[in-house]
mmCIF file with all atom_site columns, C-alpha atoms and ligand atoms in Angstrom:
data_model
loop_
_atom_site.group_PDB
_atom_site.id
_atom_site.type_symbol
_atom_site.label_atom_id
_atom_site.label_alt_id
_atom_site.label_comp_id
_atom_site.label_asym_id
_atom_site.label_entity_id
_atom_site.label_seq_id
_atom_site.pdbx_PDB_ins_code
_atom_site.Cartn_x
_atom_site.Cartn_y
_atom_site.Cartn_z
_atom_site.occupancy
_atom_site.B_iso_or_equiv
_atom_site.pdbx_formal_charge
_atom_site.auth_seq_id
_atom_site.auth_comp_id
_atom_site.auth_asym_id
_atom_site.auth_atom_id
_atom_site.pdbx_PDB_model_num
ATOM   1   C  CA  . UNK A 1 1   ? 97.817  -3.502 156.237 1.00 0.00 ? 7   UNK A CA  1
ATOM   2   C  CA  . UNK A 1 2   ? 96.067  -1.209 153.684 1.00 0.00 ? 8   UNK A CA  1
ATOM   3   C  CA  . UNK A 1 3   ? 97.825  1.883  155.066 1.00 0.00 ? 9   UNK A CA  1
ATOM   4   C  CA  . UNK A 1 4   ? 101.200 0.104  154.833 1.00 0.00 ? 10  UNK A CA  1
ATOM   5   C  CA  . UNK A 1 5   ? 100.547 -0.835 151.207 1.00 0.00 ? 11  UNK A CA  1
ATOM   6   C  CA  . UNK A 1 6   ? 99.625  2.773  150.492 1.00 0.00 ? 12  UNK A CA  1
ATOM   7   C  CA  . UNK A 1 7   ? 102.789 4.089  152.167 1.00 0.00 ? 13  UNK A CA  1
ATOM   8   C  CA  . UNK A 1 8   ? 104.982 1.787  150.045 1.00 0.00 ? 14  UNK A CA  1
ATOM   9   C  CA  . UNK A 1 9   ? 102.932 2.644  146.923 1.00 0.00 ? 15  UNK A CA  1
ATOM   10  C  CA  . UNK A 1 10  ? 103.716 6.344  147.490 1.00 0.00 ? 16  UNK A CA  1
ATOM   11  C  CA  . UNK A 1 11  ? 107.425 5.594  148.123 1.00 0.00 ? 17  UNK A CA  1
ATOM   12  C  CA  . UNK A 1 12  ? 107.576 3.663  144.815 1.00 0.00 ? 18  UNK A CA  1
ATOM   13  C  CA  . UNK A 1 13  ? 105.713 6.484  143.025 1.00 0.00 ? 19  UNK A CA  1
ATOM   14  C  CA  . UNK A 1 14  ? 108.235 9.062  144.323 1.00 0.00 ? 20  UNK A CA  1
ATOM   15  C  CA  . UNK A 1 15  ? 111.184 6.983  143.073 1.00 0.00 ? 21  UNK A CA  1
ATOM   16  C  CA  . UNK A 1 16  ? 109.534 6.383  139.667 1.00 0.00 ? 22  UNK A CA  1
ATOM   17  C  CA  . UNK A 1 17  ? 108.658 10.065 139.205 1.00 0.00 ? 23  UNK A CA  1
ATOM   18  C  CA  . UNK A 1 18  ? 112.106 11.269 140.336 1.00 0.00 ? 24  UNK A CA  1
ATOM   19  C  CA  . UNK A 1 19  ? 113.621 9.135  137.567 1.00 0.00 ? 25  UNK A CA  1
ATOM   20  C  CA  . UNK A 1 20  ? 111.012 10.067 134.933 1.00 0.00 ? 26  UNK A CA  1
ATOM   21  C  CA  . UNK A 1 21  ? 111.694 13.768 135.564 1.00 0.00 ? 27  UNK A CA  1
ATOM   22  C  CA  . UNK A 1 22  ? 115.495 13.470 135.780 1.00 0.00 ? 28  UNK A CA  1
ATOM   23  C  CA  . UNK A 1 23  ? 116.151 11.240 132.750 1.00 0.00 ? 29  UNK A CA  1
ATOM   24  C  CA  . UNK A 1 24  ? 114.945 13.725 130.053 1.00 0.00 ? 30  UNK A CA  1
ATOM   25  C  CA  . UNK A 1 25  ? 117.042 16.411 131.845 1.00 0.00 ? 31  UNK A CA  1
ATOM   26  C  CA  . UNK A 1 26  ? 120.110 14.171 131.435 1.00 0.00 ? 32  UNK A CA  1
ATOM   27  C  CA  . UNK A 1 27  ? 119.225 13.811 127.731 1.00 0.00 ? 33  UNK A CA  1
ATOM   28  C  CA  . UNK A 1 28  ? 119.189 17.638 127.375 1.00 0.00 ? 34  UNK A CA  1
ATOM   29  C  CA  . UNK A 1 29  ? 122.781 17.841 128.711 1.00 0.00 ? 35  UNK A CA  1
ATOM   30  C  CA  . UNK A 1 30  ? 123.845 14.696 126.849 1.00 0.00 ? 36  UNK A CA  1
ATOM   31  C  CA  . UNK A 1 31  ? 122.823 16.272 123.507 1.00 0.00 ? 37  UNK A CA  1
ATOM   32  C  CA  . UNK A 1 32  ? 125.348 19.021 124.134 1.00 0.00 ? 38  UNK A CA  1
ATOM   33  C  CA  . UNK A 1 33  ? 128.274 16.603 124.751 1.00 0.00 ? 39  UNK A CA  1
ATOM   34  C  CA  . UNK A 1 34  ? 130.385 15.562 121.735 1.00 0.00 ? 40  UNK A CA  1
ATOM   35  C  CA  . UNK A 1 35  ? 130.027 11.933 120.602 1.00 0.00 ? 41  UNK A CA  1
ATOM   36  C  CA  . UNK A 1 36  ? 132.935 9.880  121.978 1.00 0.00 ? 42  UNK A CA  1
ATOM   37  C  CA  . UNK A 1 37  ? 133.838 12.492 124.627 1.00 0.00 ? 43  UNK A CA  1
ATOM   38  C  CA  . UNK A 1 38  ? 134.392 11.479 128.245 1.00 0.00 ? 44  UNK A CA  1
ATOM   39  C  CA  . UNK A 1 39  ? 131.353 13.515 129.237 1.00 0.00 ? 45  UNK A CA  1
ATOM   40  C  CA  . UNK A 1 40  ? 129.160 11.650 126.764 1.00 0.00 ? 46  UNK A CA  1
ATOM   41  C  CA  . UNK A 1 41  ? 130.381 8.272  128.057 1.00 0.00 ? 47  UNK A CA  1
ATOM   42  C  CA  . UNK A 1 42  ? 129.637 9.381  131.649 1.00 0.00 ? 48  UNK A CA  1
ATOM   43  C  CA  . UNK A 1 43  ? 126.085 10.373 130.665 1.00 0.00 ? 49  UNK A CA  1
ATOM   44  C  CA  . UNK A 1 44  ? 125.606 6.905  129.144 1.00 0.00 ? 50  UNK A CA  1
ATOM   45  C  CA  . UNK A 1 45  ? 126.509 5.253  132.452 1.00 0.00 ? 51  UNK A CA  1
ATOM   46  C  CA  . UNK A 1 46  ? 124.265 7.634  134.431 1.00 0.00 ? 52  UNK A CA  1
ATOM   47  C  CA  . UNK A 1 47  ? 121.308 7.050  132.100 1.00 0.00 ? 53  UNK A CA  1
ATOM   48  C  CA  . UNK A 1 48  ? 121.696 3.266  132.088 1.00 0.00 ? 54  UNK A CA  1
ATOM   49  C  CA  . UNK A 1 49  ? 122.003 3.062  135.889 1.00 0.00 ? 55  UNK A CA  1
ATOM   50  C  CA  . UNK A 1 50  ? 119.099 5.439  136.500 1.00 0.00 ? 56  UNK A CA  1
ATOM   51  C  CA  . UNK A 1 51  ? 116.882 3.359  134.205 1.00 0.00 ? 57  UNK A CA  1
ATOM   52  C  CA  . UNK A 1 52  ? 117.914 -0.094 135.463 1.00 0.00 ? 58  UNK A CA  1
ATOM   53  C  CA  . UNK A 1 53  ? 118.396 0.569  139.180 1.00 0.00 ? 59  UNK A CA  1
ATOM   54  C  CA  . UNK A 1 54  ? 115.684 3.145  139.902 1.00 0.00 ? 60  UNK A CA  1
ATOM   55  C  CA  . UNK A 1 55  ? 113.098 3.695  137.162 1.00 0.00 ? 61  UNK A CA  1
ATOM   56  C  CA  . UNK A 1 56  ? 112.377 0.091  136.094 1.00 0.00 ? 62  UNK A CA  1
ATOM   57  C  CA  . UNK A 1 57  ? 112.063 -1.433 139.602 1.00 0.00 ? 63  UNK A CA  1
ATOM   58  C  CA  . UNK A 1 58  ? 110.102 1.606  140.876 1.00 0.00 ? 64  UNK A CA  1
ATOM   59  C  CA  . UNK A 1 59  ? 107.597 1.325  138.007 1.00 0.00 ? 65  UNK A CA  1
ATOM   60  C  CA  . UNK A 1 60  ? 107.061 -2.381 138.692 1.00 0.00 ? 66  UNK A CA  1
ATOM   61  C  CA  . UNK A 1 61  ? 106.612 -1.740 142.440 1.00 0.00 ? 67  UNK A CA  1
ATOM   62  C  CA  . UNK A 1 62  ? 104.174 1.136  141.766 1.00 0.00 ? 68  UNK A CA  1
ATOM   63  C  CA  . UNK A 1 63  ? 102.033 -1.084 139.507 1.00 0.00 ? 69  UNK A CA  1
ATOM   64  C  CA  . UNK A 1 64  ? 102.029 -4.104 141.837 1.00 0.00 ? 70  UNK A CA  1
ATOM   65  C  CA  . UNK A 1 65  ? 101.260 -2.089 144.973 1.00 0.00 ? 71  UNK A CA  1
ATOM   66  C  CA  . UNK A 1 66  ? 98.692  0.091  143.155 1.00 0.00 ? 72  UNK A CA  1
ATOM   67  C  CA  . UNK A 1 67  ? 96.826  -2.926 141.743 1.00 0.00 ? 73  UNK A CA  1
ATOM   68  C  CA  . UNK A 1 68  ? 96.947  -4.604 145.150 1.00 0.00 ? 74  UNK A CA  1
ATOM   69  C  CA  . UNK A 1 69  ? 95.498  -1.455 146.785 1.00 0.00 ? 75  UNK A CA  1
ATOM   70  C  CA  . UNK A 1 70  ? 92.767  -1.257 144.133 1.00 0.00 ? 76  UNK A CA  1
ATOM   71  C  CA  . UNK A 1 71  ? 91.825  -4.900 144.751 1.00 0.00 ? 77  UNK A CA  1
ATOM   72  C  CA  . UNK A 1 72  ? 91.940  -4.634 148.569 1.00 0.00 ? 78  UNK A CA  1
ATOM   73  C  CA  . UNK A 1 73  ? 89.978  -1.375 148.543 1.00 0.00 ? 79  UNK A CA  1
ATOM   74  C  CA  . UNK A 1 74  ? 87.440  -2.506 145.914 1.00 0.00 ? 80  UNK A CA  1
ATOM   75  C  CA  . UNK A 1 75  ? 88.252  0.576  143.814 1.00 0.00 ? 81  UNK A CA  1
ATOM   76  C  CA  . UNK A 1 76  ? 88.150  -0.974 140.320 1.00 0.00 ? 82  UNK A CA  1
ATOM   77  C  CA  . UNK A 1 77  ? 84.595  0.299  139.592 1.00 0.00 ? 83  UNK A CA  1
ATOM   78  C  CA  . UNK A 1 78  ? 85.461  3.872  140.671 1.00 0.00 ? 84  UNK A CA  1
ATOM   79  C  CA  . UNK A 1 79  ? 85.688  6.307  137.713 1.00 0.00 ? 85  UNK A CA  1
ATOM   80  C  CA  . UNK A 1 80  ? 88.622  8.216  139.287 1.00 0.00 ? 86  UNK A CA  1
ATOM   81  C  CA  . UNK A 1 81  ? 90.654  4.991  139.350 1.00 0.00 ? 87  UNK A CA  1
ATOM   82  C  CA  . UNK A 1 82  ? 89.688  4.093  135.780 1.00 0.00 ? 88  UNK A CA  1
ATOM   83  C  CA  . UNK A 1 83  ? 90.863  7.479  134.502 1.00 0.00 ? 89  UNK A CA  1
ATOM   84  C  CA  . UNK A 1 84  ? 93.952  7.237  136.707 1.00 0.00 ? 90  UNK A CA  1
ATOM   85  C  CA  . UNK A 1 85  ? 94.764  3.871  135.114 1.00 0.00 ? 91  UNK A CA  1
ATOM   86  C  CA  . UNK A 1 86  ? 94.527  5.390  131.613 1.00 0.00 ? 92  UNK A CA  1
ATOM   87  C  CA  . UNK A 1 87  ? 96.951  8.160  132.641 1.00 0.00 ? 93  UNK A CA  1
ATOM   88  C  CA  . UNK A 1 88  ? 99.288  5.676  134.350 1.00 0.00 ? 94  UNK A CA  1
ATOM   89  C  CA  . UNK A 1 89  ? 99.286  3.610  131.139 1.00 0.00 ? 95  UNK A CA  1
ATOM   90  C  CA  . UNK A 1 90  ? 100.303 6.785  129.274 1.00 0.00 ? 96  UNK A CA  1
ATOM   91  C  CA  . UNK A 1 91  ? 103.098 7.306  131.859 1.00 0.00 ? 97  UNK A CA  1
ATOM   92  C  CA  . UNK A 1 92  ? 104.218 3.687  131.315 1.00 0.00 ? 98  UNK A CA  1
ATOM   93  C  CA  . UNK A 1 93  ? 104.247 4.189  127.532 1.00 0.00 ? 99  UNK A CA  1
ATOM   94  C  CA  . UNK A 1 94  ? 106.399 7.283  128.057 1.00 0.00 ? 100 UNK A CA  1
ATOM   95  C  CA  . UNK A 1 95  ? 108.694 5.125  130.178 1.00 0.00 ? 101 UNK A CA  1
ATOM   96  C  CA  . UNK A 1 96  ? 109.069 2.871  127.111 1.00 0.00 ? 102 UNK A CA  1
ATOM   97  C  CA  . UNK A 1 97  ? 109.858 5.898  124.920 1.00 0.00 ? 103 UNK A CA  1
ATOM   98  C  CA  . UNK A 1 98  ? 112.547 7.084  127.372 1.00 0.00 ? 104 UNK A CA  1
ATOM   99  C  CA  . UNK A 1 99  ? 114.098 3.573  127.451 1.00 0.00 ? 105 UNK A CA  1
ATOM   100 C  CA  . UNK A 1 100 ? 114.367 3.684  123.664 1.00 0.00 ? 106 UNK A CA  1
ATOM   101 C  CA  . UNK A 1 101 ? 116.183 7.039  123.859 1.00 0.00 ? 107 UNK A CA  1
ATOM   102 C  CA  . UNK A 1 102 ? 118.608 5.581  126.443 1.00 0.00 ? 108 UNK A CA  1
ATOM   103 C  CA  . UNK A 1 103 ? 119.413 2.846  123.897 1.00 0.00 ? 109 UNK A CA  1
ATOM   104 C  CA  . UNK A 1 104 ? 119.843 5.424  121.095 1.00 0.00 ? 110 UNK A CA  1
ATOM   105 C  CA  . UNK A 1 105 ? 122.241 7.521  123.185 1.00 0.00 ? 111 UNK A CA  1
ATOM   106 C  CA  . UNK A 1 106 ? 124.163 4.362  124.209 1.00 0.00 ? 112 UNK A CA  1
ATOM   107 C  CA  . UNK A 1 107 ? 124.714 3.576  120.503 1.00 0.00 ? 113 UNK A CA  1
ATOM   108 C  CA  . UNK A 1 108 ? 125.566 7.256  119.678 1.00 0.00 ? 114 UNK A CA  1
ATOM   109 C  CA  . UNK A 1 109 ? 122.448 7.343  117.523 1.00 0.00 ? 115 UNK A CA  1
ATOM   110 C  CA  . UNK A 1 110 ? 120.552 10.255 119.106 1.00 0.00 ? 116 UNK A CA  1
ATOM   111 C  CA  . UNK A 1 111 ? 118.862 12.419 116.462 1.00 0.00 ? 117 UNK A CA  1
ATOM   112 C  CA  . UNK A 1 112 ? 116.809 14.690 118.721 1.00 0.00 ? 118 UNK A CA  1
ATOM   113 C  CA  . UNK A 1 113 ? 117.555 18.241 119.866 1.00 0.00 ? 119 UNK A CA  1
ATOM   114 C  CA  . UNK A 1 114 ? 117.815 19.553 123.461 1.00 0.00 ? 120 UNK A CA  1
ATOM   115 C  CA  . UNK A 1 115 ? 114.538 21.417 122.815 1.00 0.00 ? 121 UNK A CA  1
ATOM   116 C  CA  . UNK A 1 116 ? 112.780 18.120 122.031 1.00 0.00 ? 122 UNK A CA  1
ATOM   117 C  CA  . UNK A 1 117 ? 113.896 16.681 125.394 1.00 0.00 ? 123 UNK A CA  1
ATOM   118 C  CA  . UNK A 1 118 ? 112.902 19.872 127.241 1.00 0.00 ? 124 UNK A CA  1
ATOM   119 C  CA  . UNK A 1 119 ? 109.377 19.516 125.846 1.00 0.00 ? 125 UNK A CA  1
ATOM   120 C  CA  . UNK A 1 120 ? 109.366 15.757 126.566 1.00 0.00 ? 126 UNK A CA  1
ATOM   121 C  CA  . UNK A 1 121 ? 110.230 16.622 130.173 1.00 0.00 ? 127 UNK A CA  1
ATOM   122 C  CA  . UNK A 1 122 ? 106.901 18.429 130.605 1.00 0.00 ? 128 UNK A CA  1
ATOM   123 C  CA  . UNK A 1 123 ? 104.766 15.368 129.797 1.00 0.00 ? 129 UNK A CA  1
ATOM   124 C  CA  . UNK A 1 124 ? 105.524 13.310 132.946 1.00 0.00 ? 130 UNK A CA  1
ATOM   125 C  CA  . UNK A 1 125 ? 105.048 16.475 135.022 1.00 0.00 ? 131 UNK A CA  1
ATOM   126 C  CA  . UNK A 1 126 ? 101.555 17.089 133.619 1.00 0.00 ? 132 UNK A CA  1
ATOM   127 C  CA  . UNK A 1 127 ? 100.569 13.409 133.905 1.00 0.00 ? 133 UNK A CA  1
ATOM   128 C  CA  . UNK A 1 128 ? 101.802 13.281 137.500 1.00 0.00 ? 134 UNK A CA  1
ATOM   129 C  CA  . UNK A 1 129 ? 99.779  16.356 138.516 1.00 0.00 ? 135 UNK A CA  1
ATOM   130 C  CA  . UNK A 1 130 ? 96.582  14.866 137.043 1.00 0.00 ? 136 UNK A CA  1
ATOM   131 C  CA  . UNK A 1 131 ? 97.219  11.412 138.580 1.00 0.00 ? 137 UNK A CA  1
ATOM   132 C  CA  . UNK A 1 132 ? 97.854  12.772 142.095 1.00 0.00 ? 138 UNK A CA  1
ATOM   133 C  CA  . UNK A 1 133 ? 94.730  14.981 141.947 1.00 0.00 ? 139 UNK A CA  1
ATOM   134 C  CA  . UNK A 1 134 ? 92.644  11.967 140.863 1.00 0.00 ? 140 UNK A CA  1
ATOM   135 C  CA  . UNK A 1 135 ? 94.086  9.756  143.642 1.00 0.00 ? 141 UNK A CA  1
ATOM   136 C  CA  . UNK A 1 136 ? 93.770  12.303 146.453 1.00 0.00 ? 142 UNK A CA  1
ATOM   137 C  CA  . UNK A 1 137 ? 90.686  14.409 145.543 1.00 0.00 ? 143 UNK A CA  1
ATOM   138 C  CA  . UNK A 1 138 ? 88.769  11.578 143.798 1.00 0.00 ? 144 UNK A CA  1
ATOM   139 C  CA  . UNK A 1 139 ? 86.581  14.153 141.981 1.00 0.00 ? 145 UNK A CA  1
ATOM   140 C  CA  . UNK A 1 140 ? 84.259  11.453 140.571 1.00 0.00 ? 146 UNK A CA  1
HETATM 141 C  C1  . LIG B 2 .   ? 100.269 1.759  138.436 1.00 0.00 ? 20  LIG B C1  1
HETATM 142 C  C2  . LIG B 2 .   ? 98.982  1.810  138.626 1.00 0.00 ? 20  LIG B C2  1
HETATM 143 C  C3  . LIG B 2 .   ? 98.365  2.426  139.869 1.00 0.00 ? 20  LIG B C3  1
HETATM 144 C  C4  . LIG B 2 .   ? 97.294  1.928  140.520 1.00 0.00 ? 20  LIG B C4  1
HETATM 145 C  C5  . LIG B 2 .   ? 96.486  0.688  140.153 1.00 0.00 ? 20  LIG B C5  1
HETATM 146 C  C6  . LIG B 2 .   ? 97.036  2.798  141.648 1.00 0.00 ? 20  LIG B C6  1
HETATM 147 C  C7  . LIG B 2 .   ? 96.017  2.630  142.582 1.00 0.00 ? 20  LIG B C7  1
HETATM 148 C  C8  . LIG B 2 .   ? 95.910  3.316  143.763 1.00 0.00 ? 20  LIG B C8  1
HETATM 149 C  C9  . LIG B 2 .   ? 94.934  3.057  144.803 1.00 0.00 ? 20  LIG B C9  1
HETATM 150 C  C10 . LIG B 2 .   ? 93.841  1.996  144.726 1.00 0.00 ? 20  LIG B C10 1
HETATM 151 C  C11 . LIG B 2 .   ? 95.157  3.934  145.811 1.00 0.00 ? 20  LIG B C11 1
HETATM 152 C  C12 . LIG B 2 .   ? 94.410  4.001  147.153 1.00 0.00 ? 20  LIG B C12 1
HETATM 153 C  C13 . LIG B 2 .   ? 93.409  5.128  147.177 1.00 0.00 ? 20  LIG B C13 1
HETATM 154 C  C14 . LIG B 2 .   ? 92.854  5.331  148.567 1.00 0.00 ? 20  LIG B C14 1
HETATM 155 O  O1  . LIG B 2 .   ? 92.886  4.425  149.407 1.00 0.00 ? 20  LIG B O1  1
HETATM 156 O  O2  . LIG B 2 .   ? 92.363  6.432  148.819 1.00 0.00 ? 20  LIG B O2  1
HETATM 157 C  C15 . LIG B 2 .   ? 96.272  4.765  145.422 1.00 0.00 ? 20  LIG B C15 1
HETATM 158 C  C16 . LIG B 2 .   ? 96.797  5.798  146.172 1.00 0.00 ? 20  LIG B C16 1
HETATM 159 C  C17 . LIG B 2 .   ? 97.650  6.759  145.678 1.00 0.00 ? 20  LIG B C17 1
HETATM 160 N  N1  . LIG B 2 .   ? 98.271  6.752  144.441 1.00 0.00 ? 20  LIG B N1  1
HETATM 161 FE FE1 . LIG B 2 .   ? 98.165  5.248  143.072 1.00 0.00 ? 20  LIG B FE1 1
HETATM 162 N  N2  . LIG B 2 .   ? 97.965  3.814  141.646 1.00 0.00 ? 20  LIG B N2  1
HETATM 163 C  C18 . LIG B 2 .   ? 98.795  3.634  140.562 1.00 0.00 ? 20  LIG B C18 1
HETATM 164 C  C19 . LIG B 2 .   ? 99.839  4.484  140.193 1.00 0.00 ? 20  LIG B C19 1
HETATM 165 C  C20 . LIG B 2 .   ? 100.070 5.731  140.764 1.00 0.00 ? 20  LIG B C20 1
HETATM 166 C  C21 . LIG B 2 .   ? 100.937 6.748  140.209 1.00 0.00 ? 20  LIG B C21 1
HETATM 167 C  C22 . LIG B 2 .   ? 101.740 6.623  138.926 1.00 0.00 ? 20  LIG B C22 1
HETATM 168 C  C23 . LIG B 2 .   ? 100.879 7.830  141.061 1.00 0.00 ? 20  LIG B C23 1
HETATM 169 C  C24 . LIG B 2 .   ? 101.538 9.186  140.964 1.00 0.00 ? 20  LIG B C24 1
HETATM 170 C  C25 . LIG B 2 .   ? 102.124 9.694  139.912 1.00 0.00 ? 20  LIG B C25 1
HETATM 171 C  C26 . LIG B 2 .   ? 100.004 7.485  142.148 1.00 0.00 ? 20  LIG B C26 1
HETATM 172 C  C27 . LIG B 2 .   ? 99.731  8.287  143.231 1.00 0.00 ? 20  LIG B C27 1
HETATM 173 C  C28 . LIG B 2 .   ? 98.984  7.925  144.321 1.00 0.00 ? 20  LIG B C28 1
HETATM 174 C  C29 . LIG B 2 .   ? 98.825  8.714  145.528 1.00 0.00 ? 20  LIG B C29 1
HETATM 175 C  C30 . LIG B 2 .   ? 99.448  10.096 145.804 1.00 0.00 ? 20  LIG B C30 1
HETATM 176 C  C31 . LIG B 2 .   ? 97.981  7.977  146.391 1.00 0.00 ? 20  LIG B C31 1
HETATM 177 C  C32 . LIG B 2 .   ? 97.510  8.380  147.792 1.00 0.00 ? 20  LIG B C32 1
HETATM 178 C  C33 . LIG B 2 .   ? 96.071  8.893  147.745 1.00 0.00 ? 20  LIG B C33 1
HETATM 179 C  C34 . LIG B 2 .   ? 95.512  9.156  149.140 1.00 0.00 ? 20  LIG B C34 1
HETATM 180 O  O3  . LIG B 2 .   ? 95.745  8.402  150.069 1.00 0.00 ? 20  LIG B O3  1
HETATM 181 O  O4  . LIG B 2 .   ? 94.788  10.154 149.298 1.00 0.00 ? 20  LIG B O4  1
HETATM 182 N  N3  . LIG B 2 .   ? 99.520  6.201  141.922 1.00 0.00 ? 20  LIG B N3  1
HETATM 183 N  N4  . LIG B 2 .   ? 96.720  4.368  144.158 1.00 0.00 ? 20  LIG B N4  1
#
């Protein structure tokens, strides 16, 4: 049972991370499309669908399966899990920030540059590297 939970946790994590890395990339290209253009309207649909159909459900599944694993495995007192939880909370906050940008783009209210979104793209990458090392290596 535990191994099955872990397998589905990792599947959910992959889907969540794929979306968290792709969405800021879409924002970079969206910035370069003129407001009202067909391209801009297509980006709006892509961003909304990616957020609603992939990123949101994958984040919920990752949390539920991760908390279930932590409870079943008795990991809550482990320092690696505590630090991992802090970093996953940061990832979830970033998820909230990206959702706000999706809303801004949808209303043609984006005020950020492509460079801003390129830099934003690095944050989920760095968080993901640290989280996976904590989960697999369990250094403390
Ligand atoms: C949402 C809150 C999360 C909780 C409570 C949580 C908790 C856990 C727990 C308890 C395990 C089992 C560890 C073991 O049996 O060795 C695990 C495995 C794992 N988690 Fe999470 N996790 C969460 C989110 C994430 C995220 C966001 C990522 C990646 C970005 C991630 C990546 C992994 C990986 C790769 C494993 C497999 C580790 C292994 O088997 O060696 N988790 N997680």
